[in-house]
mmCIF file of C-alpha atoms in Angstrom:
data_model
loop_
_atom_site.group_PDB
_atom_site.id
_atom_site.type_symbol
_atom_site.label_atom_id
_atom_site.label_comp_id
_atom_site.label_asym_id
_atom_site.label_seq_id
_atom_site.Cartn_x
_atom_site.Cartn_y
_atom_site.Cartn_z
ATOM 1 C CA MET R 2 0.000 0.000 0.000
ATOM 2 C CA LEU R 3 1.328 3.434 -0.939
ATOM 3 C CA PRO R 4 1.348 6.417 1.421
ATOM 4 C CA GLU R 5 -1.509 8.882 1.023
ATOM 5 C CA GLY R 6 -0.948 11.301 -1.871
ATOM 6 C CA ARG R 7 1.268 8.901 -3.829
ATOM 7 C CA GLU R 8 0.251 6.896 -6.846
ATOM 8 C CA GLN R 9 1.945 4.035 -8.688
ATOM 9 C CA ILE R 10 2.116 4.735 -12.406
ATOM 10 C CA GLY R 11 3.428 3.072 -15.603
ATOM 11 C CA VAL R 12 6.078 0.586 -14.523
ATOM 12 C CA ARG R 13 8.678 -0.554 -17.064
ATOM 13 C CA ASP R 14 11.905 -2.481 -16.736
ATOM 14 C CA ALA R 15 15.044 -1.164 -18.458
ATOM 15 C CA ASP R 16 14.438 -3.656 -21.272
ATOM 16 C CA GLY R 17 10.976 -2.146 -21.871
ATOM 17 C CA GLY R 18 8.984 -5.023 -20.388
ATOM 18 C CA GLY R 19 6.043 -3.830 -18.356
ATOM 19 C CA ARG R 20 4.758 -5.195 -15.098
ATOM 20 C CA GLY R 21 1.659 -3.052 -14.754
ATOM 21 C CA ARG R 22 0.559 -2.020 -11.279
ATOM 22 C CA ARG R 23 1.111 -5.399 -9.595
ATOM 23 C CA GLY R 24 4.588 -6.222 -8.375
ATOM 24 C CA ALA R 25 5.655 -2.679 -9.132
ATOM 25 C CA ASP R 26 8.973 -1.320 -7.925
ATOM 26 C CA SER R 27 8.531 1.257 -5.159
ATOM 27 C CA SER R 28 11.259 3.438 -6.727
ATOM 28 C CA LEU R 29 8.750 4.312 -9.461
ATOM 29 C CA VAL R 30 6.309 6.038 -7.154
ATOM 30 C CA PHE R 31 5.382 9.483 -8.439
ATOM 31 C CA ASP R 32 5.198 12.074 -5.658
ATOM 32 C CA PRO R 33 2.730 14.795 -6.737
ATOM 33 C CA ALA R 34 4.033 17.115 -3.996
ATOM 34 C CA ALA R 35 7.691 17.005 -5.139
ATOM 35 C CA TYR R 36 7.868 19.992 -7.483
ATOM 36 C CA THR R 37 9.180 23.524 -7.744
ATOM 37 C CA GLU R 38 6.890 26.246 -9.030
ATOM 38 C CA GLN R 39 8.471 28.458 -11.672
ATOM 39 C CA THR R 40 7.413 31.365 -13.873
ATOM 40 C CA ILE R 41 8.776 31.915 -17.360
ATOM 41 C CA GLY R 42 8.251 34.549 -20.052
ATOM 42 C CA ILE R 43 7.423 32.998 -23.431
ATOM 43 C CA LYS R 44 6.942 34.572 -26.874
ATOM 44 C CA ASP R 45 4.510 32.587 -28.992
ATOM 45 C CA THR R 46 4.742 32.128 -32.776
ATOM 46 C CA THR R 47 3.011 35.480 -33.379
ATOM 47 C CA GLY R 48 5.492 37.285 -31.127
ATOM 48 C CA ALA R 49 3.001 37.860 -28.288
ATOM 49 C CA ALA R 50 4.550 37.603 -24.815
ATOM 50 C CA HIS R 51 3.031 35.325 -22.173
ATOM 51 C CA SER R 52 3.811 34.728 -18.519
ATOM 52 C CA VAL R 53 3.484 31.033 -17.658
ATOM 53 C CA THR R 54 3.644 29.652 -14.132
ATOM 54 C CA TYR R 55 4.210 25.905 -14.009
ATOM 55 C CA ARG R 56 5.149 23.054 -11.706
ATOM 56 C CA PHE R 57 8.460 21.373 -12.513
ATOM 57 C CA PHE R 58 8.861 17.739 -11.416
ATOM 58 C CA LYS R 59 12.207 15.902 -11.613
ATOM 59 C CA VAL R 60 11.590 12.154 -11.757
ATOM 60 C CA ALA R 61 14.571 10.021 -10.731
ATOM 61 C CA SER R 62 13.953 7.266 -13.283
ATOM 62 C CA TYR R 63 11.129 5.963 -15.433
ATOM 63 C CA VAL R 64 12.331 2.348 -15.323
ATOM 64 C CA ALA R 65 12.446 -0.038 -12.368
ATOM 65 C CA LYS R 66 16.059 -1.106 -12.921
ATOM 66 C CA PRO R 67 17.860 1.590 -14.918
ATOM 67 C CA VAL R 68 21.040 0.734 -16.771
ATOM 68 C CA ASN R 69 22.071 4.393 -16.372
ATOM 69 C CA ALA R 70 19.696 6.629 -14.381
ATOM 70 C CA VAL R 71 21.409 9.778 -15.701
ATOM 71 C CA TYR R 72 19.938 8.977 -19.116
ATOM 72 C CA GLN R 73 16.836 7.023 -18.033
ATOM 73 C CA SER R 74 15.092 9.827 -16.158
ATOM 74 C CA LEU R 75 12.510 12.424 -17.105
ATOM 75 C CA ASN R 76 11.097 15.803 -16.155
ATOM 76 C CA VAL R 77 7.444 16.838 -16.150
ATOM 77 C CA SER R 78 6.232 20.445 -16.425
ATOM 78 C CA VAL R 79 2.572 21.205 -15.692
ATOM 79 C CA PRO R 80 1.092 24.660 -16.385
ATOM 80 C CA VAL R 81 -0.630 26.292 -13.402
ATOM 81 C CA SER R 82 -1.482 29.687 -14.885
ATOM 82 C CA ILE R 83 -1.039 31.466 -18.201
ATOM 83 C CA ASP R 84 -1.069 35.271 -18.149
ATOM 84 C CA GLY R 85 -2.591 35.175 -14.659
ATOM 85 C CA THR R 86 -5.446 32.830 -15.628
ATOM 86 C CA ALA R 87 -5.539 29.514 -13.742
ATOM 87 C CA VAL R 88 -5.097 26.376 -15.851
ATOM 88 C CA ASP R 89 -6.603 22.957 -15.080
ATOM 89 C CA ALA R 90 -4.096 20.572 -16.657
ATOM 90 C CA SER R 91 -5.851 17.380 -15.525
ATOM 91 C CA GLU R 92 -7.110 16.731 -19.087
ATOM 92 C CA ALA R 93 -4.440 18.693 -20.968
ATOM 93 C CA PRO R 94 -2.660 17.191 -23.968
ATOM 94 C CA ILE R 95 0.887 15.942 -23.376
ATOM 95 C CA LEU R 96 3.982 16.867 -25.370
ATOM 96 C CA LEU R 97 6.606 14.125 -25.087
ATOM 97 C CA ALA R 98 9.580 16.285 -26.084
ATOM 98 C CA ASN R 99 12.618 14.114 -26.672
ATOM 99 C CA SER R 100 15.972 15.435 -27.794
ATOM 100 C CA VAL R 101 17.337 12.181 -29.171
ATOM 101 C CA GLY R 102 18.969 12.720 -32.547
ATOM 102 C CA GLY R 103 20.772 10.077 -34.577
ATOM 103 C CA TYR R 104 20.473 7.580 -31.727
ATOM 104 C CA SER R 105 22.696 9.813 -29.564
ATOM 105 C CA PRO R 106 22.214 9.821 -25.785
ATOM 106 C CA SER R 107 20.046 12.486 -24.210
ATOM 107 C CA THR R 108 19.914 13.488 -20.551
ATOM 108 C CA VAL R 109 17.607 15.781 -18.599
ATOM 109 C CA ALA R 110 19.185 14.997 -15.221
ATOM 110 C CA ASN R 111 20.684 18.487 -14.833
ATOM 111 C CA ASN R 112 17.708 20.459 -16.167
ATOM 112 C CA THR R 113 16.168 22.864 -13.672
ATOM 113 C CA GLY R 114 13.150 23.935 -15.716
ATOM 114 C CA ILE R 115 11.883 24.728 -19.205
ATOM 115 C CA ILE R 116 14.190 26.878 -21.334
ATOM 116 C CA ALA R 117 12.308 29.507 -23.354
ATOM 117 C CA SER R 118 14.690 29.717 -26.306
ATOM 118 C CA GLY R 119 15.538 26.805 -28.536
ATOM 119 C CA MET R 120 17.802 26.343 -31.544
ATOM 120 C CA GLY R 121 18.660 29.537 -33.403
ATOM 121 C CA GLY R 122 17.050 31.743 -30.745
ATOM 122 C CA ASN R 123 13.519 30.578 -31.581
ATOM 123 C CA THR R 124 11.095 29.726 -28.792
ATOM 124 C CA SER R 125 11.505 26.070 -27.770
ATOM 125 C CA ARG R 126 8.671 23.655 -28.521
ATOM 126 C CA GLN R 127 8.491 22.883 -24.795
ATOM 127 C CA ALA R 128 7.891 26.564 -23.978
ATOM 128 C CA LEU R 129 5.303 26.909 -26.766
ATOM 129 C CA ALA R 130 3.482 23.828 -25.470
ATOM 130 C CA LEU R 131 3.423 25.201 -21.902
ATOM 131 C CA ALA R 132 2.070 28.533 -23.179
ATOM 132 C CA ALA R 133 -0.692 26.600 -24.966
ATOM 133 C CA GLY R 134 -1.625 24.734 -21.757
ATOM 134 C CA TYR R 135 0.070 21.416 -22.536
ATOM 135 C CA VAL R 136 1.782 19.178 -19.992
ATOM 136 C CA VAL R 137 5.411 18.777 -21.110
ATOM 137 C CA VAL R 138 7.319 15.538 -20.498
ATOM 138 C CA GLU R 139 11.057 15.579 -21.291
ATOM 139 C CA PRO R 140 12.662 12.124 -21.186
ATOM 140 C CA GLY R 141 16.318 11.264 -21.377
ATOM 141 C CA ALA R 142 17.407 8.134 -23.247
ATOM 142 C CA ARG R 143 20.475 5.990 -23.763
ATOM 143 C CA GLY R 144 22.321 6.391 -27.056
ATOM 144 C CA ARG R 145 24.876 4.753 -29.316
ATOM 145 C CA THR R 146 27.961 6.454 -27.835
ATOM 146 C CA LEU R 147 27.550 5.222 -24.233
ATOM 147 C CA VAL R 148 30.252 2.792 -23.093
ATOM 148 C CA ASP R 149 30.512 0.950 -19.759
ATOM 149 C CA ALA R 150 33.714 0.383 -17.735
ATOM 150 C CA ASP R 151 34.445 -2.806 -19.707
ATOM 151 C CA GLY R 152 34.308 -0.981 -23.047
ATOM 152 C CA VAL R 153 30.922 -2.422 -23.998
ATOM 153 C CA TYR R 154 28.520 -0.116 -25.839
ATOM 154 C CA TYR R 155 25.227 -0.299 -23.928
ATOM 155 C CA GLY R 156 23.267 2.403 -25.698
ATOM 156 C CA THR R 157 23.151 0.894 -29.173
ATOM 157 C CA ALA R 158 19.872 0.380 -31.010
ATOM 158 C CA PRO R 159 17.208 -0.285 -29.947
ATOM 159 C CA ALA R 160 18.103 1.198 -26.507
ATOM 160 C CA ALA R 161 16.858 4.730 -27.311
ATOM 161 C CA ILE R 162 13.547 3.421 -28.643
ATOM 162 C CA VAL R 163 13.099 1.087 -25.660
ATOM 163 C CA ASP R 164 13.805 4.003 -23.295
ATOM 164 C CA LEU R 165 11.405 6.386 -25.045
ATOM 165 C CA ARG R 166 8.705 3.699 -25.015
ATOM 166 C CA ALA R 167 9.246 3.198 -21.277
ATOM 167 C CA ALA R 168 9.087 6.976 -20.708
ATOM 168 C CA SER R 169 5.871 7.144 -22.717
ATOM 169 C CA SER R 170 4.329 4.443 -20.531
ATOM 170 C CA PHE R 171 5.523 6.132 -17.332
ATOM 171 C CA ARG R 172 4.184 9.541 -18.312
ATOM 172 C CA ARG R 173 0.593 8.652 -17.485
ATOM 173 C CA TRP R 174 -0.426 11.633 -15.404
ATOM 174 C CA PRO R 175 -2.349 10.788 -12.206
ATOM 175 C CA GLY R 176 -6.070 11.414 -12.641
ATOM 176 C CA ARG R 177 -5.971 11.393 -16.446
ATOM 177 C CA GLY R 178 -7.570 7.961 -16.726
ATOM 178 C CA ARG R 179 -5.305 7.015 -19.629
#
């Protein structure tokens, strides 16, 4: 039985195999009270400025037995208010914003919030999604260049796809019913 206010969600092993809610690893408990509230200024695609307040959750890992938790972790950002108007994100769409390119590794372990500007100074897709009322999930994933102490590559294909699939399963937001 989980403590009050905690919910078990989307359990996956590092190899992508799911175990559902039964026999779930307690390290995958999502704590809805473990967030920092942040406010960010965002320019939308028309150039209009918006002030977005959101809750930023750092999740230790989205798999029960991570091969490398630095890469197998995710962050969740939930809008609370946009331009001073309260937002109910309980049924909001979700942007699963991965930064995996060419099967390279991607980590979000050191992120401290959403960054407003993306490549070339444009507004990042994560910031645009927050300004539109979306929940933003940013997963890390293993990639082809990761090597263990024995010189074995452990991030080769299909590791990134397995990790993103596990993150997608974990991202089920409490109360969404999906």
